[in-house]
PDB file of N, CA and C in Angstrom:
ATOM      1  N   MET A   1     100.101-173.123  35.378  1.00  0.00           N
ATOM      2  CA  MET A   1      99.625-173.510  34.246  1.00  0.00           C
ATOM      3  C   MET A   1     100.291-175.038  33.774  1.00  0.00           C
ATOM      4  N   LYS A   2      99.846-176.002  33.640  1.00  0.00           N
ATOM      5  CA  LYS A   2     100.195-177.284  33.233  1.00  0.00           C
ATOM      6  C   LYS A   2     100.714-177.141  31.536  1.00  0.00           C
ATOM      7  N   PHE A   3     101.741-178.024  31.047  1.00  0.00           N
ATOM      8  CA  PHE A   3     102.211-177.971  29.550  1.00  0.00           C
ATOM      9  C   PHE A   3     101.809-179.192  29.656  1.00  0.00           C
ATOM     10  N   TYR A   4     100.991-179.280  28.301  1.00  0.00           N
ATOM     11  CA  TYR A   4     100.596-180.360  27.529  1.00  0.00           C
ATOM     12  C   TYR A   4     101.265-180.618  26.263  1.00  0.00           C
ATOM     13  N   PHE A   5     102.490-181.814  26.136  1.00  0.00           N
ATOM     14  CA  PHE A   5     102.665-181.951  24.784  1.00  0.00           C
ATOM     15  C   PHE A   5     102.197-182.681  23.655  1.00  0.00           C
ATOM     16  N   SER A   6     100.847-182.921  24.273  1.00  0.00           N
ATOM     17  CA  SER A   6      99.975-183.932  22.762  1.00  0.00           C
ATOM     18  C   SER A   6      98.709-183.481  23.274  1.00  0.00           C
ATOM     19  N   THR A   7      97.640-183.585  22.499  1.00  0.00           N
ATOM     20  CA  THR A   7      96.477-183.322  22.706  1.00  0.00           C
ATOM     21  C   THR A   7      95.680-184.152  23.499  1.00  0.00           C
ATOM     22  N   ARG A   8      96.354-185.737  23.401  1.00  0.00           N
ATOM     23  CA  ARG A   8      96.049-186.695  24.369  1.00  0.00           C
ATOM     24  C   ARG A   8      96.174-186.672  25.481  1.00  0.00           C
ATOM     25  N   GLN A   9      96.892-185.937  26.066  1.00  0.00           N
ATOM     26  CA  GLN A   9      97.160-185.693  27.564  1.00  0.00           C
ATOM     27  C   GLN A   9      96.191-184.425  28.297  1.00  0.00           C
ATOM     28  N   ILE A  10      95.510-183.613  27.258  1.00  0.00           N
ATOM     29  CA  ILE A  10      94.481-182.767  27.868  1.00  0.00           C
ATOM     30  C   ILE A  10      93.469-183.694  28.338  1.00  0.00           C
ATOM     31  N   PRO A  11      93.095-183.705  29.571  1.00  0.00           N
ATOM     32  CA  PRO A  11      91.795-184.646  30.413  1.00  0.00           C
ATOM     33  C   PRO A  11      90.880-184.248  29.644  1.00  0.00           C
ATOM     34  N   GLN A  12      89.988-183.094  29.373  1.00  0.00           N
ATOM     35  CA  GLN A  12      89.195-182.518  28.387  1.00  0.00           C
ATOM     36  C   GLN A  12      88.922-183.331  27.001  1.00  0.00           C
ATOM     37  N   LEU A  13      89.940-183.771  26.532  1.00  0.00           N
ATOM     38  CA  LEU A  13      89.961-184.333  25.262  1.00  0.00           C
ATOM     39  C   LEU A  13      90.135-185.665  25.216  1.00  0.00           C
ATOM     40  N   LYS A  14      90.451-186.564  26.335  1.00  0.00           N
ATOM     41  CA  LYS A  14      90.591-187.918  26.460  1.00  0.00           C
ATOM     42  C   LYS A  14      89.287-188.463  26.023  1.00  0.00           C
ATOM     43  N   GLY A  15      89.638-190.154  25.019  1.00  0.00           N
ATOM     44  CA  GLY A  15      88.843-190.612  24.510  1.00  0.00           C
ATOM     45  C   GLY A  15      87.911-190.161  23.022  1.00  0.00           C
ATOM     46  N   LEU A  16      88.531-189.026  22.567  1.00  0.00           N
ATOM     47  CA  LEU A  16      88.025-188.515  21.695  1.00  0.00           C
ATOM     48  C   LEU A  16      88.985-188.592  20.553  1.00  0.00           C
ATOM     49  N   SER A  17      88.531-188.810  19.033  1.00  0.00           N
ATOM     50  CA  SER A  17      89.314-189.173  17.773  1.00  0.00           C
ATOM     51  C   SER A  17      90.514-187.668  17.777  1.00  0.00           C
ATOM     52  N   MET A  18      91.043-187.898  16.524  1.00  0.00           N
ATOM     53  CA  MET A  18      92.420-186.928  16.415  1.00  0.00           C
ATOM     54  C   MET A  18      91.361-185.795  16.060  1.00  0.00           C
ATOM     55  N   GLY A  19      90.737-185.951  15.108  1.00  0.00           N
ATOM     56  CA  GLY A  19      89.709-184.734  14.616  1.00  0.00           C
ATOM     57  C   GLY A  19      88.714-184.090  15.310  1.00  0.00           C
ATOM     58  N   GLU A  20      88.149-185.229  16.493  1.00  0.00           N
ATOM     59  CA  GLU A  20      87.270-184.333  17.369  1.00  0.00           C
ATOM     60  C   GLU A  20      88.174-183.205  18.404  1.00  0.00           C
ATOM     61  N   ARG A  21      89.263-183.928  18.764  1.00  0.00           N
ATOM     62  CA  ARG A  21      90.194-183.317  19.451  1.00  0.00           C
ATOM     63  C   ARG A  21      90.646-181.666  18.802  1.00  0.00           C
ATOM     64  N   MET A  22      91.039-182.034  17.453  1.00  0.00           N
ATOM     65  CA  MET A  22      91.597-180.635  16.831  1.00  0.00           C
ATOM     66  C   MET A  22      90.281-179.666  16.780  1.00  0.00           C
ATOM     67  N   GLU A  23      89.055-180.272  16.307  1.00  0.00           N
ATOM     68  CA  GLU A  23      87.985-179.509  16.431  1.00  0.00           C
ATOM     69  C   GLU A  23      88.046-178.535  17.702  1.00  0.00           C
ATOM     70  N   LYS A  24      87.774-179.359  18.729  1.00  0.00           N
ATOM     71  CA  LYS A  24      87.549-178.809  20.017  1.00  0.00           C
ATOM     72  C   LYS A  24      88.507-177.765  20.395  1.00  0.00           C
ATOM     73  N   LEU A  25      89.935-178.398  20.064  1.00  0.00           N
ATOM     74  CA  LEU A  25      90.866-177.269  20.361  1.00  0.00           C
ATOM     75  C   LEU A  25      90.503-175.995  19.647  1.00  0.00           C
ATOM     76  N   ARG A  26      90.423-175.868  18.343  1.00  0.00           N
ATOM     77  CA  ARG A  26      90.351-174.812  17.523  1.00  0.00           C
ATOM     78  C   ARG A  26      89.217-174.129  18.280  1.00  0.00           C
ATOM     79  N   ALA A  27      88.263-174.756  18.569  1.00  0.00           N
ATOM     80  CA  ALA A  27      87.285-173.740  19.123  1.00  0.00           C
ATOM     81  C   ALA A  27      87.958-173.052  20.469  1.00  0.00           C
ATOM     82  N   ALA A  28      88.426-173.710  21.208  1.00  0.00           N
ATOM     83  CA  ALA A  28      88.804-173.261  22.288  1.00  0.00           C
ATOM     84  C   ALA A  28      90.121-172.072  22.318  1.00  0.00           C
ATOM     85  N   GLU A  29      90.758-172.367  20.828  1.00  0.00           N
ATOM     86  CA  GLU A  29      91.697-171.226  20.454  1.00  0.00           C
ATOM     87  C   GLU A  29      90.907-169.982  20.151  1.00  0.00           C
ATOM     88  N   ASN A  30      89.962-169.883  19.598  1.00  0.00           N
ATOM     89  CA  ASN A  30      88.883-168.886  19.160  1.00  0.00           C
ATOM     90  C   ASN A  30      88.680-168.471  20.660  1.00  0.00           C
ATOM     91  N   LYS A  31      88.751-168.606  21.900  1.00  0.00           N
ATOM     92  CA  LYS A  31      88.366-168.225  23.056  1.00  0.00           C
ATOM     93  C   LYS A  31      89.102-167.517  23.563  1.00  0.00           C
ATOM     94  N   LEU A  32      90.538-167.515  23.340  1.00  0.00           N
ATOM     95  CA  LEU A  32      91.807-166.924  23.968  1.00  0.00           C
ATOM     96  C   LEU A  32      91.845-165.409  23.873  1.00  0.00           C
ATOM     97  N   THR A  33      91.956-164.939  25.286  1.00  0.00           N
ATOM     98  CA  THR A  33      92.265-163.290  25.168  1.00  0.00           C
ATOM     99  C   THR A  33      93.136-162.853  24.410  1.00  0.00           C
ATOM    100  N   PRO A  34      92.873-161.453  24.197  1.00  0.00           N
ATOM    101  CA  PRO A  34      94.178-160.844  23.202  1.00  0.00           C
ATOM    102  C   PRO A  34      94.995-160.858  23.719  1.00  0.00           C
ATOM    103  N   PRO A  35      95.543-160.629  25.278  1.00  0.00           N
ATOM    104  CA  PRO A  35      96.898-160.769  26.094  1.00  0.00           C
ATOM    105  C   PRO A  35      97.451-162.102  25.446  1.00  0.00           C
ATOM    106  N   GLU A  36      96.706-163.355  25.577  1.00  0.00           N
ATOM    107  CA  GLU A  36      97.095-164.677  25.393  1.00  0.00           C
ATOM    108  C   GLU A  36      97.740-164.640  23.954  1.00  0.00           C
ATOM    109  N   LYS A  37      96.986-164.588  22.902  1.00  0.00           N
ATOM    110  CA  LYS A  37      97.284-164.232  21.631  1.00  0.00           C
ATOM    111  C   LYS A  37      98.040-163.571  21.491  1.00  0.00           C
ATOM    112  N   MET A  38      98.425-162.431  22.047  1.00  0.00           N
ATOM    113  CA  MET A  38      99.787-161.952  21.791  1.00  0.00           C
ATOM    114  C   MET A  38     100.910-162.525  22.476  1.00  0.00           C
ATOM    115  N   ILE A  39     100.755-162.872  23.394  1.00  0.00           N
ATOM    116  CA  ILE A  39     101.968-163.763  23.837  1.00  0.00           C
ATOM    117  C   ILE A  39     102.096-164.909  22.610  1.00  0.00           C
ATOM    118  N   LEU A  40     101.266-165.502  22.520  1.00  0.00           N
ATOM    119  CA  LEU A  40     101.316-166.758  21.356  1.00  0.00           C
ATOM    120  C   LEU A  40     102.317-166.275  20.053  1.00  0.00           C
ATOM    121  N   ASN A  41     101.744-164.952  19.596  1.00  0.00           N
ATOM    122  CA  ASN A  41     102.400-164.327  18.435  1.00  0.00           C
ATOM    123  C   ASN A  41     103.592-163.741  18.831  1.00  0.00           C
ATOM    124  N   ILE A  42     104.064-163.391  19.937  1.00  0.00           N
ATOM    125  CA  ILE A  42     105.409-163.041  20.264  1.00  0.00           C
ATOM    126  C   ILE A  42     106.333-164.109  19.986  1.00  0.00           C
ATOM    127  N   PHE A  43     106.098-165.263  20.855  1.00  0.00           N
ATOM    128  CA  PHE A  43     106.762-166.407  20.883  1.00  0.00           C
ATOM    129  C   PHE A  43     107.018-167.048  19.296  1.00  0.00           C
ATOM    130  N   LYS A  44     105.990-166.648  18.642  1.00  0.00           N
ATOM    131  CA  LYS A  44     106.298-167.152  16.854  1.00  0.00           C
ATOM    132  C   LYS A  44     107.338-166.241  16.779  1.00  0.00           C
ATOM    133  N   LEU A  45     107.157-165.040  16.689  1.00  0.00           N
ATOM    134  CA  LEU A  45     108.089-164.015  16.144  1.00  0.00           C
ATOM    135  C   LEU A  45     109.701-164.505  16.786  1.00  0.00           C
ATOM    136  N   LEU A  46     109.474-164.596  17.775  1.00  0.00           N
ATOM    137  CA  LEU A  46     110.873-165.167  18.178  1.00  0.00           C
ATOM    138  C   LEU A  46     111.460-166.479  17.603  1.00  0.00           C
ATOM    139  N   ILE A  47     110.438-167.133  17.264  1.00  0.00           N
ATOM    140  CA  ILE A  47     111.233-168.538  16.488  1.00  0.00           C
ATOM    141  C   ILE A  47     111.214-167.985  15.122  1.00  0.00           C
ATOM    142  N   MET A  48     110.350-167.249  14.482  1.00  0.00           N
ATOM    143  CA  MET A  48     110.285-167.228  12.917  1.00  0.00           C
ATOM    144  C   MET A  48     111.777-166.257  12.543  1.00  0.00           C
ATOM    145  N   VAL A  49     111.898-165.044  13.336  1.00  0.00           N
ATOM    146  CA  VAL A  49     112.801-163.844  13.089  1.00  0.00           C
ATOM    147  C   VAL A  49     113.971-164.409  12.694  1.00  0.00           C
ATOM    148  N   PRO A  50     114.619-165.400  13.747  1.00  0.00           N
ATOM    149  CA  PRO A  50     115.898-165.997  13.324  1.00  0.00           C
ATOM    150  C   PRO A  50     116.013-166.581  12.217  1.00  0.00           C
ATOM    151  N   VAL A  51     114.884-167.548  11.856  1.00  0.00           N
ATOM    152  CA  VAL A  51     114.993-168.046  10.644  1.00  0.00           C
ATOM    153  C   VAL A  51     115.195-167.627   9.417  1.00  0.00           C
ATOM    154  N   PHE A  52     114.646-166.254   9.258  1.00  0.00           N
ATOM    155  CA  PHE A  52     115.018-165.373   7.946  1.00  0.00           C
ATOM    156  C   PHE A  52     116.261-164.928   8.041  1.00  0.00           C
ATOM    157  N   VAL A  53     116.859-164.591   9.384  1.00  0.00           N
ATOM    158  CA  VAL A  53     117.816-163.930   9.656  1.00  0.00           C
ATOM    159  C   VAL A  53     119.294-164.825   9.083  1.00  0.00           C
ATOM    160  N   PHE A  54     119.088-166.262   9.872  1.00  0.00           N
ATOM    161  CA  PHE A  54     119.959-166.766   9.019  1.00  0.00           C
ATOM    162  C   PHE A  54     120.000-167.520   7.639  1.00  0.00           C
ATOM    163  N   ILE A  55     118.720-167.421   7.116  1.00  0.00           N
ATOM    164  CA  ILE A  55     118.471-167.673   5.444  1.00  0.00           C
ATOM    165  C   ILE A  55     119.050-166.439   4.978  1.00  0.00           C
ATOM    166  N   LEU A  56     119.094-165.083   5.060  1.00  0.00           N
ATOM    167  CA  LEU A  56     120.020-163.915   4.811  1.00  0.00           C
ATOM    168  C   LEU A  56     121.290-164.133   4.785  1.00  0.00           C
ATOM    169  N   ARG A  57     121.741-164.928   5.610  1.00  0.00           N
ATOM    170  CA  ARG A  57     123.271-165.072   6.176  1.00  0.00           C
ATOM    171  C   ARG A  57     123.902-166.335   5.278  1.00  0.00           C
ATOM    172  N   ALA A  58     122.858-166.943   4.755  1.00  0.00           N
ATOM    173  CA  ALA A  58     123.485-168.291   3.980  1.00  0.00           C
ATOM    174  C   ALA A  58     124.652-167.966   2.925  1.00  0.00           C
ATOM    175  N   SER A  59     124.101-166.661   2.302  1.00  0.00           N
ATOM    176  CA  SER A  59     124.961-166.259   1.061  1.00  0.00           C
ATOM    177  C   SER A  59     126.851-166.415   1.592  1.00  0.00           C
ATOM    178  N   GLN A  60     126.838-165.998   2.774  1.00  0.00           N
ATOM    179  CA  GLN A  60     128.094-165.656   3.539  1.00  0.00           C
ATOM    180  C   GLN A  60     128.469-166.913   4.224  1.00  0.00           C
ATOM    181  N   ASP A  61     127.692-167.945   4.944  1.00  0.00           N
ATOM    182  CA  ASP A  61     127.969-168.857   5.630  1.00  0.00           C
ATOM    183  C   ASP A  61     126.917-170.095   5.423  1.00  0.00           C
ATOM    184  N   TRP A  62     127.212-171.225   4.920  1.00  0.00           N
ATOM    185  CA  TRP A  62     125.974-172.084   4.184  1.00  0.00           C
ATOM    186  C   TRP A  62     125.605-172.818   5.690  1.00  0.00           C
ATOM    187  N   LEU A  63     126.551-172.815   6.926  1.00  0.00           N
ATOM    188  CA  LEU A  63     126.362-173.200   8.176  1.00  0.00           C
ATOM    189  C   LEU A  63     125.106-172.323   8.490  1.00  0.00           C
ATOM    190  N   ALA A  64     124.518-171.436   8.268  1.00  0.00           N
ATOM    191  CA  ALA A  64     123.592-170.804   8.753  1.00  0.00           C
ATOM    192  C   ALA A  64     122.250-171.167   8.360  1.00  0.00           C
ATOM    193  N   LEU A  65     122.370-172.267   7.320  1.00  0.00           N
ATOM    194  CA  LEU A  65     120.907-172.929   6.729  1.00  0.00           C
ATOM    195  C   LEU A  65     120.746-174.176   7.817  1.00  0.00           C
ATOM    196  N   VAL A  66     121.905-174.386   8.477  1.00  0.00           N
ATOM    197  CA  VAL A  66     121.347-175.734   9.446  1.00  0.00           C
ATOM    198  C   VAL A  66     120.553-174.981  10.485  1.00  0.00           C
ATOM    199  N   TRP A  67     121.312-173.844  11.036  1.00  0.00           N
ATOM    200  CA  TRP A  67     120.799-173.271  11.927  1.00  0.00           C
ATOM    201  C   TRP A  67     119.066-172.723  11.742  1.00  0.00           C
ATOM    202  N   ALA A  68     118.990-172.249  10.479  1.00  0.00           N
ATOM    203  CA  ALA A  68     117.427-171.975  10.366  1.00  0.00           C
ATOM    204  C   ALA A  68     116.573-173.368  10.309  1.00  0.00           C
ATOM    205  N   GLY A  69     117.379-174.221   9.997  1.00  0.00           N
ATOM    206  CA  GLY A  69     116.662-175.565   9.778  1.00  0.00           C
ATOM    207  C   GLY A  69     116.394-176.191  11.472  1.00  0.00           C
ATOM    208  N   LEU A  70     116.946-175.839  12.131  1.00  0.00           N
ATOM    209  CA  LEU A  70     116.905-176.370  13.802  1.00  0.00           C
ATOM    210  C   LEU A  70     115.953-175.302  14.487  1.00  0.00           C
ATOM    211  N   PHE A  71     115.855-174.077  13.803  1.00  0.00           N
ATOM    212  CA  PHE A  71     114.834-173.057  14.555  1.00  0.00           C
ATOM    213  C   PHE A  71     113.301-173.658  13.980  1.00  0.00           C
ATOM    214  N   ILE A  72     113.279-174.050  12.366  1.00  0.00           N
ATOM    215  CA  ILE A  72     111.967-174.413  12.053  1.00  0.00           C
ATOM    216  C   ILE A  72     111.342-175.716  12.958  1.00  0.00           C
ATOM    217  N   LEU A  73     112.661-176.612  12.970  1.00  0.00           N
ATOM    218  CA  LEU A  73     112.258-178.122  13.624  1.00  0.00           C
ATOM    219  C   LEU A  73     111.913-177.422  15.283  1.00  0.00           C
ATOM    220  N   ALA A  74     112.326-176.357  15.955  1.00  0.00           N
ATOM    221  CA  ALA A  74     111.963-176.181  17.139  1.00  0.00           C
ATOM    222  C   ALA A  74     110.462-175.752  17.311  1.00  0.00           C
ATOM    223  N   TYR A  75     110.115-174.633  16.391  1.00  0.00           N
ATOM    224  CA  TYR A  75     108.842-174.129  16.393  1.00  0.00           C
ATOM    225  C   TYR A  75     107.792-174.904  17.030  1.00  0.00           C
ATOM    226  N   PRO A  76     107.540-176.259  16.457  1.00  0.00           N
ATOM    227  CA  PRO A  76     106.096-177.263  16.955  1.00  0.00           C
ATOM    228  C   PRO A  76     106.529-177.665  18.593  1.00  0.00           C
ATOM    229  N   PHE A  77     107.991-177.739  18.779  1.00  0.00           N
ATOM    230  CA  PHE A  77     108.580-178.336  20.250  1.00  0.00           C
ATOM    231  C   PHE A  77     108.017-177.285  21.309  1.00  0.00           C
ATOM    232  N   PHE A  78     108.194-175.836  20.909  1.00  0.00           N
ATOM    233  CA  PHE A  78     108.127-174.922  22.129  1.00  0.00           C
ATOM    234  C   PHE A  78     106.457-174.249  21.740  1.00  0.00           C
ATOM    235  N   LEU A  79     106.078-174.105  20.725  1.00  0.00           N
ATOM    236  CA  LEU A  79     104.970-173.434  20.233  1.00  0.00           C
ATOM    237  C   LEU A  79     103.822-174.326  20.495  1.00  0.00           C
ATOM    238  N   LYS A  80     103.758-175.779  20.243  1.00  0.00           N
ATOM    239  CA  LYS A  80     102.699-176.243  20.487  1.00  0.00           C
ATOM    240  C   LYS A  80     102.042-176.714  21.803  1.00  0.00           C
ATOM    241  N   PRO A  81     103.076-176.985  22.776  1.00  0.00           N
ATOM    242  CA  PRO A  81     102.620-176.937  24.157  1.00  0.00           C
ATOM    243  C   PRO A  81     102.030-175.962  24.841  1.00  0.00           C
ATOM    244  N   LEU A  82     102.756-174.844  24.373  1.00  0.00           N
ATOM    245  CA  LEU A  82     102.062-173.208  25.153  1.00  0.00           C
ATOM    246  C   LEU A  82     100.876-173.275  24.347  1.00  0.00           C
ATOM    247  N   GLN A  83     100.263-173.500  23.026  1.00  0.00           N
ATOM    248  CA  GLN A  83      99.323-173.157  22.713  1.00  0.00           C
ATOM    249  C   GLN A  83      98.141-174.256  23.169  1.00  0.00           C
ATOM    250  N   TYR A  84      98.454-175.384  23.631  1.00  0.00           N
ATOM    251  CA  TYR A  84      97.666-176.477  23.931  1.00  0.00           C
ATOM    252  C   TYR A  84      97.221-175.908  25.455  1.00  0.00           C
ATOM    253  N   SER A  85      98.457-175.613  26.338  1.00  0.00           N
ATOM    254  CA  SER A  85      98.029-175.297  27.611  1.00  0.00           C
ATOM    255  C   SER A  85      97.455-173.879  27.628  1.00  0.00           C
ATOM    256  N   LEU A  86      97.492-172.963  26.794  1.00  0.00           N
ATOM    257  CA  LEU A  86      96.703-171.756  26.974  1.00  0.00           C
ATOM    258  C   LEU A  86      95.212-172.125  26.680  1.00  0.00           C
ATOM    259  N   SER A  87      95.094-172.580  25.738  1.00  0.00           N
ATOM    260  CA  SER A  87      93.954-173.506  25.113  1.00  0.00           C
ATOM    261  C   SER A  87      92.829-173.967  26.318  1.00  0.00           C
ATOM    262  N   ALA A  88      93.775-174.882  26.944  1.00  0.00           N
ATOM    263  CA  ALA A  88      93.063-176.145  27.562  1.00  0.00           C
ATOM    264  C   ALA A  88      92.229-175.699  28.614  1.00  0.00           C
ATOM    265  N   LYS A  89      92.017-174.314  29.229  1.00  0.00           N
ATOM    266  CA  LYS A  89      91.266-173.907  30.147  1.00  0.00           C
ATOM    267  C   LYS A  89      90.156-173.482  29.741  1.00  0.00           C
ATOM    268  N   TYR A  90      89.638-173.300  28.286  1.00  0.00           N
ATOM    269  CA  TYR A  90      88.521-173.013  27.667  1.00  0.00           C
ATOM    270  C   TYR A  90      88.031-174.268  27.294  1.00  0.00           C
ATOM    271  N   LEU A  91      88.386-175.190  27.546  1.00  0.00           N
ATOM    272  CA  LEU A  91      87.658-176.674  27.030  1.00  0.00           C
ATOM    273  C   LEU A  91      86.576-176.992  28.297  1.00  0.00           C
ATOM    274  N   LYS A  92      85.738-177.258  27.851  1.00  0.00           N
ATOM    275  CA  LYS A  92      84.686-178.074  28.979  1.00  0.00           C
ATOM    276  C   LYS A  92      84.983-179.341  29.297  1.00  0.00           C
ATOM    277  N   ASP A  93      84.549-179.362  30.714  1.00  0.00           N
ATOM    278  CA  ASP A  93      84.829-180.797  31.050  1.00  0.00           C
ATOM    279  C   ASP A  93      83.939-181.824  30.528  1.00  0.00           C
ATOM    280  N   PRO A  94      84.261-182.904  30.086  1.00  0.00           N
ATOM    281  CA  PRO A  94      83.465-183.793  29.783  1.00  0.00           C
ATOM    282  C   PRO A  94      82.444-184.315  30.957  1.00  0.00           C
ATOM    283  N   THR A  95      81.147-183.872  30.760  1.00  0.00           N
ATOM    284  CA  THR A  95      80.250-184.376  31.944  1.00  0.00           C
ATOM    285  C   THR A  95      79.158-185.346  31.400  1.00  0.00           C
ATOM    286  N   PRO A  96      78.790-186.124  31.333  1.00  0.00           N
ATOM    287  CA  PRO A  96      77.824-187.287  30.913  1.00  0.00           C
ATOM    288  C   PRO A  96      76.360-186.420  31.265  1.00  0.00           C
ATOM    289  N   SER A  97      75.697-186.797  30.003  1.00  0.00           N
ATOM    290  CA  SER A  97      74.246-185.735  29.997  1.00  0.00           C
ATOM    291  C   SER A  97      73.335-186.847  30.871  1.00  0.00           C
ATOM    292  N   GLN A  98      71.909-186.172  30.920  1.00  0.00           N
ATOM    293  CA  GLN A  98      71.100-187.041  31.523  1.00  0.00           C
ATOM    294  C   GLN A  98      70.437-188.083  30.875  1.00  0.00           C
ATOM    295  N   GLY A  99      70.819-188.285  29.353  1.00  0.00           N
ATOM    296  CA  GLY A  99      70.180-188.801  28.330  1.00  0.00           C
ATOM    297  C   GLY A  99      70.907-190.162  28.217  1.00  0.00           C
ATOM    298  N   ASP A 100      72.411-190.085  28.865  1.00  0.00           N
ATOM    299  CA  ASP A 100      73.273-191.368  28.316  1.00  0.00           C
ATOM    300  C   ASP A 100      73.336-192.198  29.464  1.00  0.00           C
ATOM    301  N   GLU A 101      72.302-191.650  30.726  1.00  0.00           N
ATOM    302  CA  GLU A 101      72.334-192.937  31.679  1.00  0.00           C
ATOM    303  C   GLU A 101      71.752-194.305  31.245  1.00  0.00           C
TER     304      GLU A 101
END
């Protein structure tokens, strides 16, 4: 599985506007199988649970808020590439139609 860090890197979405890329990516996400959705949700939990633990510990140590912030910043850096990579296989290859000739 190839990891894509941006929607611009996905070959099936090249040449499309941001709105079109997001629309096609959303449609591809709806085609994810239950195990793939579960993998995404487990990774979301692995990032979000420590955030709340650190927030609860903030009353004892204010530095815990810094760690919570770092985990929140890590969320898109780890989860989005996984999400794009899992969804990319459900995107159709751009093939020119016969009327475009």
